[in-house]
Short mmCIF file of C-alpha atoms in Angstrom, two decimals:
data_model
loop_
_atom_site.label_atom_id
_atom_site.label_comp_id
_atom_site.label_asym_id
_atom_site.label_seq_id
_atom_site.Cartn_x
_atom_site.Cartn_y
_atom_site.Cartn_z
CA UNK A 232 10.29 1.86 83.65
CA UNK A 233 10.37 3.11 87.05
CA UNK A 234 8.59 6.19 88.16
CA UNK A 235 10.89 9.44 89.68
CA UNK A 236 8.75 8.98 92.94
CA UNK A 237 6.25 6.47 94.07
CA UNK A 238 4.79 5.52 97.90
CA UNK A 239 6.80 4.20 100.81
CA UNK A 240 6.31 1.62 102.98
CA UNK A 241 5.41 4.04 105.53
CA UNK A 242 2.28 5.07 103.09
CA UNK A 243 1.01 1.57 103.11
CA UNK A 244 0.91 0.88 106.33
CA UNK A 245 -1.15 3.36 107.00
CA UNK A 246 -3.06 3.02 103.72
CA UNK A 247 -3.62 -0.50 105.53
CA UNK A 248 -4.56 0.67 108.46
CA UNK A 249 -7.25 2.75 107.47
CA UNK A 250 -8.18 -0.09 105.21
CA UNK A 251 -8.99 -2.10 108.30
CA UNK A 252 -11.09 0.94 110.09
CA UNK A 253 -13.07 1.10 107.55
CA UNK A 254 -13.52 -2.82 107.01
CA UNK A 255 -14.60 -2.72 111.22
CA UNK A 256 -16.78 0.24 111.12
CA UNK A 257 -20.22 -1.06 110.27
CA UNK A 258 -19.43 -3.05 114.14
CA UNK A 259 -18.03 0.21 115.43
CA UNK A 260 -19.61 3.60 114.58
CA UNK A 261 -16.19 5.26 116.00
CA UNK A 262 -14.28 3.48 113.39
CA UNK A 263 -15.86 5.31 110.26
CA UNK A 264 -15.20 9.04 110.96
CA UNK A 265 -11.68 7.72 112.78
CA UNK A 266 -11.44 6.23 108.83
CA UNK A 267 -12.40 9.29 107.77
CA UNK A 268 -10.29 11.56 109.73
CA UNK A 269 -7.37 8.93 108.70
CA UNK A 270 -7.80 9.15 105.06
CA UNK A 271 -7.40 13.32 105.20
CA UNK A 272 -4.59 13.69 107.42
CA UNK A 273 -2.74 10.74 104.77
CA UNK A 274 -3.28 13.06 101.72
CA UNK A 275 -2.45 16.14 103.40
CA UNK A 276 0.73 14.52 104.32
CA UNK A 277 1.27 12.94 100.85
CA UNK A 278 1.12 16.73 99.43
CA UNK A 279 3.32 17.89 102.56
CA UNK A 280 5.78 15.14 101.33
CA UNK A 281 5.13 16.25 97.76
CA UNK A 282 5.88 20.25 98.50
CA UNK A 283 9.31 19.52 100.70
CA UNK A 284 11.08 17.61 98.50
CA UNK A 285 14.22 17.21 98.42
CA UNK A 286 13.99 17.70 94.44
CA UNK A 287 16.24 15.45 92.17
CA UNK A 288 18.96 18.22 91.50
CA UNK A 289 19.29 18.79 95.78
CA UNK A 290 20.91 15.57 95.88
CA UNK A 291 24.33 15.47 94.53
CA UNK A 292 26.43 11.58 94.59
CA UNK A 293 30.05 11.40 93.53
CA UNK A 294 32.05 8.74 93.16
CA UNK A 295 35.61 7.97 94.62
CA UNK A 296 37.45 5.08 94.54
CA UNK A 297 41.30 4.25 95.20
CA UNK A 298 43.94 4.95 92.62
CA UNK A 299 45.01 1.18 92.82
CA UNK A 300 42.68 -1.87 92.67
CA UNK A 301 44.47 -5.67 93.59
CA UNK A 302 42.82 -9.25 92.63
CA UNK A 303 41.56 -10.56 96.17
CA UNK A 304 42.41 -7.15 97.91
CA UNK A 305 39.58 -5.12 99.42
CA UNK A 306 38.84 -2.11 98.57
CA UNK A 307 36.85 0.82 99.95
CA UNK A 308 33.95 2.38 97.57
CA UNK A 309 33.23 5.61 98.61
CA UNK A 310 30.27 7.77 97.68
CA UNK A 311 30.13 11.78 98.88
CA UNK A 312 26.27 12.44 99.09
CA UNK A 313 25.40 16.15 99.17
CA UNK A 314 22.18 17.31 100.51
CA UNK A 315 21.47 21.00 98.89
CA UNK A 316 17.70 20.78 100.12
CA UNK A 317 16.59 22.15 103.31
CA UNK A 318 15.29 18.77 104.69
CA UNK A 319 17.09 15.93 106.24
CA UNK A 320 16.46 12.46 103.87
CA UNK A 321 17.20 9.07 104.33
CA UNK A 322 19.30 7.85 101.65
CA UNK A 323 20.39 4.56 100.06
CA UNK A 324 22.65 4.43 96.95
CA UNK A 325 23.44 0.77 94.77
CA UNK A 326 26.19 0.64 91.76
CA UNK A 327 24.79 -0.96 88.93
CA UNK A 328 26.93 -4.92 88.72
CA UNK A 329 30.26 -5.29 88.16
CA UNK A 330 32.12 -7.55 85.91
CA UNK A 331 35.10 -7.61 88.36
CA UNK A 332 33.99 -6.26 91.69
CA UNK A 333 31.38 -7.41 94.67
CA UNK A 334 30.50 -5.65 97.40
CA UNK A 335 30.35 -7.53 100.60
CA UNK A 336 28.07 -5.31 102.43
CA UNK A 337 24.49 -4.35 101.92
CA UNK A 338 23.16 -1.48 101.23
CA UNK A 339 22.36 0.52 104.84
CA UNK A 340 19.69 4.00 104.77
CA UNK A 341 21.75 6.68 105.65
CA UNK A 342 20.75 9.92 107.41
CA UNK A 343 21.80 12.66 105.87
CA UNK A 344 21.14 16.52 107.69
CA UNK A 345 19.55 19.42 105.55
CA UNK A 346 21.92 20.60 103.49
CA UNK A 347 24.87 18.68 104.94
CA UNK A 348 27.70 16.35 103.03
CA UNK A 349 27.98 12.57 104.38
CA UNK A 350 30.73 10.01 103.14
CA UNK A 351 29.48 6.25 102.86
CA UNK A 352 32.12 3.85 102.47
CA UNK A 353 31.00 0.44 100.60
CA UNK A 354 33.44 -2.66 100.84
CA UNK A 355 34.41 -4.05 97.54
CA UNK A 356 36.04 -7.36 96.47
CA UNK A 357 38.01 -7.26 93.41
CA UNK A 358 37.21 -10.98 91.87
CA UNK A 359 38.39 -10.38 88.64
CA UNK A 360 41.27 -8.91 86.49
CA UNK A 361 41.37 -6.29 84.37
CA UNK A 362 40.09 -3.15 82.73
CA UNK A 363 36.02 -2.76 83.90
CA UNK A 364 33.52 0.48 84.04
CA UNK A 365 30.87 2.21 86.66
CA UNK A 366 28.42 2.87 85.49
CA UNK A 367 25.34 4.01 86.80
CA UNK A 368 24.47 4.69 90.89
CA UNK A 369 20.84 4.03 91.40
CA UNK A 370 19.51 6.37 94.26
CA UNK A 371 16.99 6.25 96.94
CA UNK A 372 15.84 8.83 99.34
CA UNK A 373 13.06 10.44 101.30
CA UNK A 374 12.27 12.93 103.65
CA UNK A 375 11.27 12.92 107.06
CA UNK A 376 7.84 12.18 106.72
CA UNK A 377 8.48 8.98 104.59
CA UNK A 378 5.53 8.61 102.71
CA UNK A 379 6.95 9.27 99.14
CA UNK A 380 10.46 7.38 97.98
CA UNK A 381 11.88 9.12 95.29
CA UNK A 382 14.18 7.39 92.82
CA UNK A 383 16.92 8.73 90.45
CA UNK A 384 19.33 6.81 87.95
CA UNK A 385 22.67 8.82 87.92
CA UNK A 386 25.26 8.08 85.07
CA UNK A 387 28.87 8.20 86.69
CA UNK A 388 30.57 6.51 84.12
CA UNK A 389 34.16 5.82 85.71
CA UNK A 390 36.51 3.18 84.24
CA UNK A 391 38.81 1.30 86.48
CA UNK A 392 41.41 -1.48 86.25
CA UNK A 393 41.74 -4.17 88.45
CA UNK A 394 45.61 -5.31 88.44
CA UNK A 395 47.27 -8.53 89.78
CA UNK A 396 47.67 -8.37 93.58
CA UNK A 397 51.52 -7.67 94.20
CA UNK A 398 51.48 -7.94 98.53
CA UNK A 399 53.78 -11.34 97.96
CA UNK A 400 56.49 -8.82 97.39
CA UNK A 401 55.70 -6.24 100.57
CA UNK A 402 55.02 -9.92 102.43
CA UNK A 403 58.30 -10.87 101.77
CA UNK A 404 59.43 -8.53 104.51
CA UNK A 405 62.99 -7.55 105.04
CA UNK A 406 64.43 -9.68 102.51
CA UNK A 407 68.38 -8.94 103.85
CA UNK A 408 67.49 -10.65 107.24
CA UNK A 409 65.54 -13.70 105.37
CA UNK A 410 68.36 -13.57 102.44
CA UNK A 411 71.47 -12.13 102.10
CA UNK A 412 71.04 -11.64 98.54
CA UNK A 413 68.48 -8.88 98.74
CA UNK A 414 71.42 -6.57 98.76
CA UNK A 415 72.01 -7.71 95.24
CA UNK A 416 68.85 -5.98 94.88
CA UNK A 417 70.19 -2.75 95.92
CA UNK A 418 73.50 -2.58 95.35
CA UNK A 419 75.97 -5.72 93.77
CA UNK A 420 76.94 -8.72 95.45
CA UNK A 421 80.37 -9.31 95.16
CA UNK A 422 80.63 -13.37 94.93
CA UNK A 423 84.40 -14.50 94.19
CA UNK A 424 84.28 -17.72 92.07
CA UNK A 425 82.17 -18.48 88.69
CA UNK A 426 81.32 -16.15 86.91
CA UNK A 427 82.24 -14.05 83.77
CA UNK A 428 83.08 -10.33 85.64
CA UNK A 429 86.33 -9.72 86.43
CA UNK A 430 86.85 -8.26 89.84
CA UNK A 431 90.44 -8.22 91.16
CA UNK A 432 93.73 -9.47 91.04
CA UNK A 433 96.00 -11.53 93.59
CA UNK A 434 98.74 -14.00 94.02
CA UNK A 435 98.23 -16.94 92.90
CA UNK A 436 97.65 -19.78 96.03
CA UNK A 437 97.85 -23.85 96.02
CA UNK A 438 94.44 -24.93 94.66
CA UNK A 439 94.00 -21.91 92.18
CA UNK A 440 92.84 -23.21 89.00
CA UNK A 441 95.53 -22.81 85.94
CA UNK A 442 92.80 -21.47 83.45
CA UNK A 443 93.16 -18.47 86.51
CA UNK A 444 96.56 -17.30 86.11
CA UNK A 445 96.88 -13.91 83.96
CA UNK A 446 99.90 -14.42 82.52
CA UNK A 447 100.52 -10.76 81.17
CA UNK A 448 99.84 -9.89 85.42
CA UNK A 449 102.44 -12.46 85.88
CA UNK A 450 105.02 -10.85 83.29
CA UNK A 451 104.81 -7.51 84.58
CA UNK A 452 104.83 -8.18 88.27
CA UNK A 453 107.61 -11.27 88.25
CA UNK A 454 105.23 -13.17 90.16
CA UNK A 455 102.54 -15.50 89.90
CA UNK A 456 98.78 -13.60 89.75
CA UNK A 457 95.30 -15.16 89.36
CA UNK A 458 91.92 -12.96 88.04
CA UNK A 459 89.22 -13.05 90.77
CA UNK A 460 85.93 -13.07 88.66
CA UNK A 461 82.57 -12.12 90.27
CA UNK A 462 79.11 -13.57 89.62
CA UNK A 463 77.47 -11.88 86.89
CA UNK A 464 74.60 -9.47 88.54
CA UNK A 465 72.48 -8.07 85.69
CA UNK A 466 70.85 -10.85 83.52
CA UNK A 467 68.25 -11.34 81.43
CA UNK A 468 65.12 -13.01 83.00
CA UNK A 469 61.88 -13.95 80.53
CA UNK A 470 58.88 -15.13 82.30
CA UNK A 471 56.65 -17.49 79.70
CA UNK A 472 52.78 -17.62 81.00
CA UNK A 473 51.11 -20.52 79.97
CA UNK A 474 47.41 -19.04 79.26
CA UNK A 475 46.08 -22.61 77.41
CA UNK A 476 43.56 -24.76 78.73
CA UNK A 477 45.31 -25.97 81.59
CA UNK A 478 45.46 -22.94 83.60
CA UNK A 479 41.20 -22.12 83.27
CA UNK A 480 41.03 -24.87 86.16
CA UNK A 481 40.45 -22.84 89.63
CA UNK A 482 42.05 -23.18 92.65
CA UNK A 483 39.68 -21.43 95.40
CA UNK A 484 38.49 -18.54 94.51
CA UNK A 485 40.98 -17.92 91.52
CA UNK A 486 42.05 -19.36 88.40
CA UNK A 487 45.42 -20.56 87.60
CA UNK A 488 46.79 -17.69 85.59
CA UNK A 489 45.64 -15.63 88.32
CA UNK A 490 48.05 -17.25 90.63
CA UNK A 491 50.86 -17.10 87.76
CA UNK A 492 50.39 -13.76 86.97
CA UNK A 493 50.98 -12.81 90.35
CA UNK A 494 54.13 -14.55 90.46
CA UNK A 495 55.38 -13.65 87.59
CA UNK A 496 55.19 -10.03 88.29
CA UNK A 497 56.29 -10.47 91.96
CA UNK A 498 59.80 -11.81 90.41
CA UNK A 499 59.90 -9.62 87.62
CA UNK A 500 59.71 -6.75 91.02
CA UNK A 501 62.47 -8.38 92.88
CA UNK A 502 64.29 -9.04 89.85
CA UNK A 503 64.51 -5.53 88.61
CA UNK A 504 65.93 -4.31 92.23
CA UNK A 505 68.35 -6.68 91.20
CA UNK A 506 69.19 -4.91 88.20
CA UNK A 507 68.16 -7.67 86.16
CA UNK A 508 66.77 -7.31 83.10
CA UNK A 509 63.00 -8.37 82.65
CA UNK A 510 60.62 -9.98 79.57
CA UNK A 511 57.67 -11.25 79.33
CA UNK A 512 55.84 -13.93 77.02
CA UNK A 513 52.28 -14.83 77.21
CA UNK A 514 51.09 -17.53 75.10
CA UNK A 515 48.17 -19.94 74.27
CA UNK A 516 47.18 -21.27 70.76
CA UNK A 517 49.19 -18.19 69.61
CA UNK A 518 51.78 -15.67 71.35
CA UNK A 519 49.58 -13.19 73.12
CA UNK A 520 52.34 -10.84 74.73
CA UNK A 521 55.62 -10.63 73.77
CA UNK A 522 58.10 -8.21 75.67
CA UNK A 523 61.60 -8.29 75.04
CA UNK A 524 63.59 -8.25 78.35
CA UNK A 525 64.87 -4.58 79.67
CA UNK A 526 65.93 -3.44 82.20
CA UNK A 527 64.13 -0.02 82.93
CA UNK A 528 62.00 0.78 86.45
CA UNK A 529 59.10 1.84 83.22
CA UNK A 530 59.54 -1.48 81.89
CA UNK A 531 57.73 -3.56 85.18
CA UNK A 532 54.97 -0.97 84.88
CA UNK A 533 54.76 -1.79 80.92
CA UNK A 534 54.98 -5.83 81.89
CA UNK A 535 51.94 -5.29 84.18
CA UNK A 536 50.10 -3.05 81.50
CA UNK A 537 50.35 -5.75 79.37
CA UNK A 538 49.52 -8.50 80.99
CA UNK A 539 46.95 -7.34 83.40
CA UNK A 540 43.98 -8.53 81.84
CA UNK A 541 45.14 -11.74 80.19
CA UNK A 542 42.32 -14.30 80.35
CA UNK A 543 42.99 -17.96 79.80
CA UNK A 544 41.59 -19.61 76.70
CA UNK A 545 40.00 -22.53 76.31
CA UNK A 546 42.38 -24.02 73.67
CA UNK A 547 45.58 -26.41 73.69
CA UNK A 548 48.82 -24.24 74.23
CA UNK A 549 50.93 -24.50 71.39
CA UNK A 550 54.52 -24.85 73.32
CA UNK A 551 56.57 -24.89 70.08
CA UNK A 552 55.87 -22.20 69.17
CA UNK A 553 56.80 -20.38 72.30
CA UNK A 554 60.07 -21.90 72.33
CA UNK A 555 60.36 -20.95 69.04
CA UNK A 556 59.94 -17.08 70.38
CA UNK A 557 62.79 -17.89 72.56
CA UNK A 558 65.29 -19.34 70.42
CA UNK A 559 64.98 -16.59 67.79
CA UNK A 560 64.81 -13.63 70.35
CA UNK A 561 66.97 -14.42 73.36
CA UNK A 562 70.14 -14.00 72.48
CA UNK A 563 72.02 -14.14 75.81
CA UNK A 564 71.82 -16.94 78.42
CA UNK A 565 68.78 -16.69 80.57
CA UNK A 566 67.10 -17.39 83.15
CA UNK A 567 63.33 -19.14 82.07
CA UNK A 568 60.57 -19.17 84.13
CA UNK A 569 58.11 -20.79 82.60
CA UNK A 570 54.22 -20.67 84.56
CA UNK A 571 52.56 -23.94 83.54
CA UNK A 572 50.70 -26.52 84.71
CA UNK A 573 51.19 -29.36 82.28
CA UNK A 574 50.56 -32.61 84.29
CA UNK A 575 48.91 -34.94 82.22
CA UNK A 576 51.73 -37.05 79.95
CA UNK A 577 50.48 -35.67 76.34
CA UNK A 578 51.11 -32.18 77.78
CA UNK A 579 54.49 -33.18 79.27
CA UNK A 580 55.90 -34.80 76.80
CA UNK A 581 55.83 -31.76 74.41
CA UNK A 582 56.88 -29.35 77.11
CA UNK A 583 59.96 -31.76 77.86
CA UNK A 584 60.80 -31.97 74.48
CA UNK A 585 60.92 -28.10 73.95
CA UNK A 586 62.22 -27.23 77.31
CA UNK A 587 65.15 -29.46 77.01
CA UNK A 588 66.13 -27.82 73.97
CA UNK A 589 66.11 -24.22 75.60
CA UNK A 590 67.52 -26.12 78.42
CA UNK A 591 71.28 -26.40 76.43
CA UNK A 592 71.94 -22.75 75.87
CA UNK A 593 69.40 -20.99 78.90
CA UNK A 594 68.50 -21.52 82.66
CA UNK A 595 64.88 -23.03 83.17
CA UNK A 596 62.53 -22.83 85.95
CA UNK A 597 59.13 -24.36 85.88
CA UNK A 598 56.61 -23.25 87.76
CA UNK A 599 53.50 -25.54 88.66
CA UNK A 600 50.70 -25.05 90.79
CA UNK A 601 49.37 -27.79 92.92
CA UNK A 602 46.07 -28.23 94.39
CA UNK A 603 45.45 -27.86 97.75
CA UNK A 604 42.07 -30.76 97.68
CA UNK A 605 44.26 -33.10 96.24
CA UNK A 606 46.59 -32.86 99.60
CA UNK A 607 43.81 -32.80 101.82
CA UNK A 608 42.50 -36.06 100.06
CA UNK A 609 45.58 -37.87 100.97
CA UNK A 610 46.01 -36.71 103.97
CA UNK A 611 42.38 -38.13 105.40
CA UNK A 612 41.53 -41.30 105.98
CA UNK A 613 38.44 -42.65 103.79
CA UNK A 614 35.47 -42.88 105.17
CA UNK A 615 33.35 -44.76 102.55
CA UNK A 616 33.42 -45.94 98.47
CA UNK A 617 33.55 -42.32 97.75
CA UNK A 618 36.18 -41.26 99.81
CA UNK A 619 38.30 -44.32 98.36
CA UNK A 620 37.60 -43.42 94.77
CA UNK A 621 38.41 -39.86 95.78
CA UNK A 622 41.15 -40.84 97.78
CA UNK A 623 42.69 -43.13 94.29
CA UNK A 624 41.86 -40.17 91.83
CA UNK A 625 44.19 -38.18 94.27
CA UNK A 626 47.12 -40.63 94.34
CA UNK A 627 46.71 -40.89 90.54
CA UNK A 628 47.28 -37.15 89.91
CA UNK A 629 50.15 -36.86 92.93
CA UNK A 630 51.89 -39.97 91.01
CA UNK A 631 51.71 -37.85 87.57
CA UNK A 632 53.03 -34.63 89.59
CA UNK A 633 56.26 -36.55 91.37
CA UNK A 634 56.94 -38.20 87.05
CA UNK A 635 56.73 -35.57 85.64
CA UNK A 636 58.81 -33.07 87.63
CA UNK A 637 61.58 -35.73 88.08
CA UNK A 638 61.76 -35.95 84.45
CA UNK A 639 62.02 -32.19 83.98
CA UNK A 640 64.82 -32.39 86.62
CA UNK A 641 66.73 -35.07 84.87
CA UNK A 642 66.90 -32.99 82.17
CA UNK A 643 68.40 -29.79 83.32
CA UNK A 644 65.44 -28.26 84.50
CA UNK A 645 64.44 -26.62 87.53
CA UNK A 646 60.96 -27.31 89.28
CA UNK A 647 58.47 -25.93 91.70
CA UNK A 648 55.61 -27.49 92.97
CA UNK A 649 53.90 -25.88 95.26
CA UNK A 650 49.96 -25.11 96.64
CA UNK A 651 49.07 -22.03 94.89
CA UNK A 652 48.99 -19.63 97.65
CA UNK A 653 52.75 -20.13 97.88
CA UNK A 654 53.44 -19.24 94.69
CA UNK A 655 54.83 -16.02 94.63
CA UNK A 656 57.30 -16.17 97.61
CA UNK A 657 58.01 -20.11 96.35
CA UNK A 658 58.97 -18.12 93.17
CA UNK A 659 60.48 -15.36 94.48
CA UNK A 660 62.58 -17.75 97.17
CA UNK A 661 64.21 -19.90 93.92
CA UNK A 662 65.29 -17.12 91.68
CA UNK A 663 67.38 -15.54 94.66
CA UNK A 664 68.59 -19.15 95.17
CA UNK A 665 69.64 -19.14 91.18
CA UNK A 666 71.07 -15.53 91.40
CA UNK A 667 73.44 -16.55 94.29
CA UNK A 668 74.64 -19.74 92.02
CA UNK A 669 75.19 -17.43 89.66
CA UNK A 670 73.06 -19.26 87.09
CA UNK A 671 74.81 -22.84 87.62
CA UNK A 672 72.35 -25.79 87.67
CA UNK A 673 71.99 -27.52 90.86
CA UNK A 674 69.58 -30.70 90.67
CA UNK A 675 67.05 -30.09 93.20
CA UNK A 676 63.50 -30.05 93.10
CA UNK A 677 61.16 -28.15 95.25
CA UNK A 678 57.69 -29.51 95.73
#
């Protein structure tokens, strides 16, 4: 249990110092009363120390930190230190550890004037999702003499959250000059061809499909009309997070379901300026989160709510039983994106056979997340036996990757497969590409 006050290192120097007068003075006669003289003016200044303070209620440390905390975004920690005493300390300050948050900087003594207020700013990197705690701030300070540290334990409880980092979507940048469909985003795209909303009327032209014609237009005008149909805007979108076993594995500094948490919310973002309408599933052994799809601006804040702090579990995904979810509570068309990373052929196999079942009535997108060692592997040349064994590993799992998402394809089924820092904008980048075929399969494969 540490004491509210104890010596500096300033006190034992000196301490030491005398220490070595007095060990030299039966050589030198000087040294003894020097010793002496020493050892007085020490304690005098000990109880000079003692009487100044600052006492424990003159110093004053609150807490501020920013309204909004991102994965792998730094923060700044900052801590308002108010000196009430008349004497100017030197001040340190350390937060007790954090589940989710390390600061990269150490701790630096700060001067802080007699009764003055100083701001120190700590940077903080969040490493972690979800909901976490301050707790106590463990204080160091001293006066100007420096021979007594005093220490204090301050409880500053503070609770926090630590939410998925969202900058794919402000990194996207002007999304009308890199895609015209952002202004389906904003306001609707008016696509003539496909599509189940009926948008005009003309005359019917050479070409013009028969299924086209409005006959009762025809009838009352004496002339031959066709319906113009646009694309239908406003769709339901369900994003299905795969929280099993497969996505514990780390990528860098992050686990999978980091990465596809991110990306998931980044296109449920986009997708509501799009006036789509957004769900969420999470599942593992069980469902975990279930959120029917709606199409309220509250509704992305409740999807991030809810899936904030999802951690992956170390247990087989149960992919039946997700589909399952699906079948019984998606009663439109829609557009699946499911966040996965099912690569090895057990895994596959059930996902194909469940996918290409939703595949018949919905839109599918899977959503893998490659790893950037594997491409480095191939791409060097091998230096020795380990580099070879390395180097067949990696051609083993890239062979699995290429199967299994040409498989997917062949049945009806959109892929990405992509390093996991591209997620998000890989993501984002292939739902506008599905919202401008107005939910049409094309057979192409990005990876």
């Amino acid at each position: 249990m540490r004491l509210p006050l104890w010596f500096s290192a300033r006190f034992y120097w000196a301490l030491g110092a005398i220490a070595i007068l007095s060990a030299a003075s039966p050589g030198v006669a000087l040294f003894e009363p020097l010793a002496v003289a020493a050892a007085v003016l020490l304690a005098l200044g000990v109880g000079i120390d003692l009487a100044r303070g600052p006492r424990a209620a003159d110093v004053v440390v609150v807490r501020r930190i920013p309204e909004h905390i991102a994965l792998r975004r730094a923060v700044i920690i900052t801590h308002d230190v108010f000196n009430r005493s008349r004497a100017a300390i030197r001040f340190e300050a350390v937060e007790a550890p954090l589940r989710t948050l390390e600061f990269e900087n150490g701790v630096t003594p700060t001067h802080i004037p007699a009764e003055r207020r100083v701001s120190i700013e700590r940077t903080a990197m969040p490493v972690a999702r979800g909901s976490d705690r301050f707790s106590t701030i463990y204080v160091t300070y001293e006066n100007s003499l420096g021979l007594i540290r005093r220490y204090a334990r301050i409880d500053a409880a503070q609770p926090f959250r630590v939410y998925p980092d969202l900058s794919a979507v402000e990194r996207y940048g002007a999304l009308h000059i890199r895609n015209r469909l952002i202004d389906a985003g904003v306001r609707r795209m008016r696509l003539r061809g496909p599509g189940s909303e009926f948008e005009s009327l003309r005359e019917y032209a050479e070409g013009d499909a028969f299924r086209a014609i409005d006959w009762k237009a025809t009838a009352r005008r004496g002339k031959m009309m066709v319906m113009q149909h646009e694309v239908e805007r406003s769709g339901d979108v369900m994003l299905l997070l795969d929280c099993g076993r497969l996505m514990t594995a780390r990528v860098g500094a992050q686990r999978k379901l980091d990465y596809a948490i991110t990306a998931a919310l980044s296109v449920a973002s986009i997708a509501s300026l799009a006036h789509d309408r957004v769900g969420i599933a999470a599942f593992a052994g069980d469902m975990l989160v279930a959120r029917a799809p709606r199409s309220t601006a509250a509704s992305i804040r409740d999807l991030t709510r809810a899936i904030y702090d999802l951690e992956p579990r170390f247990e087989e995904s149960d992919y039946a039983r997700a589909a399952a979810y699906l079948r019984s509570h998606l009663r439109r068309r829609s557009l699946i994106v499911l966040f996965t990373d099912a690569i090895d052929p057990v895994a596959q196999s059930t996902v194909l056979a469940e996918l290409g079942s939703l595949a018949k009535r919905h839109r599918i997108l899977c959503v893998f997340m490659n790893d950037a060692a594997v491409a480095g592997t191939l791409a060097r040349t091998p230096a020795d036996v380990d580099d070879a064994y390395r180097l067949s590993v990696a051609i083993e799992l890239a062979r699995e990757r290429s199967l299994g998402a040409r498989i997917l394809a062949r049945a009806g089924i959109d892929v990405i497969d992509v390093p996991a820092a591209k997620l998000a904008v890989a993501t984002i980048d292939e739902y506008l590409k599905i919202k401008s075929q107005g939910g049409r399969r094309h057979f192409t494969t990005i990876g």
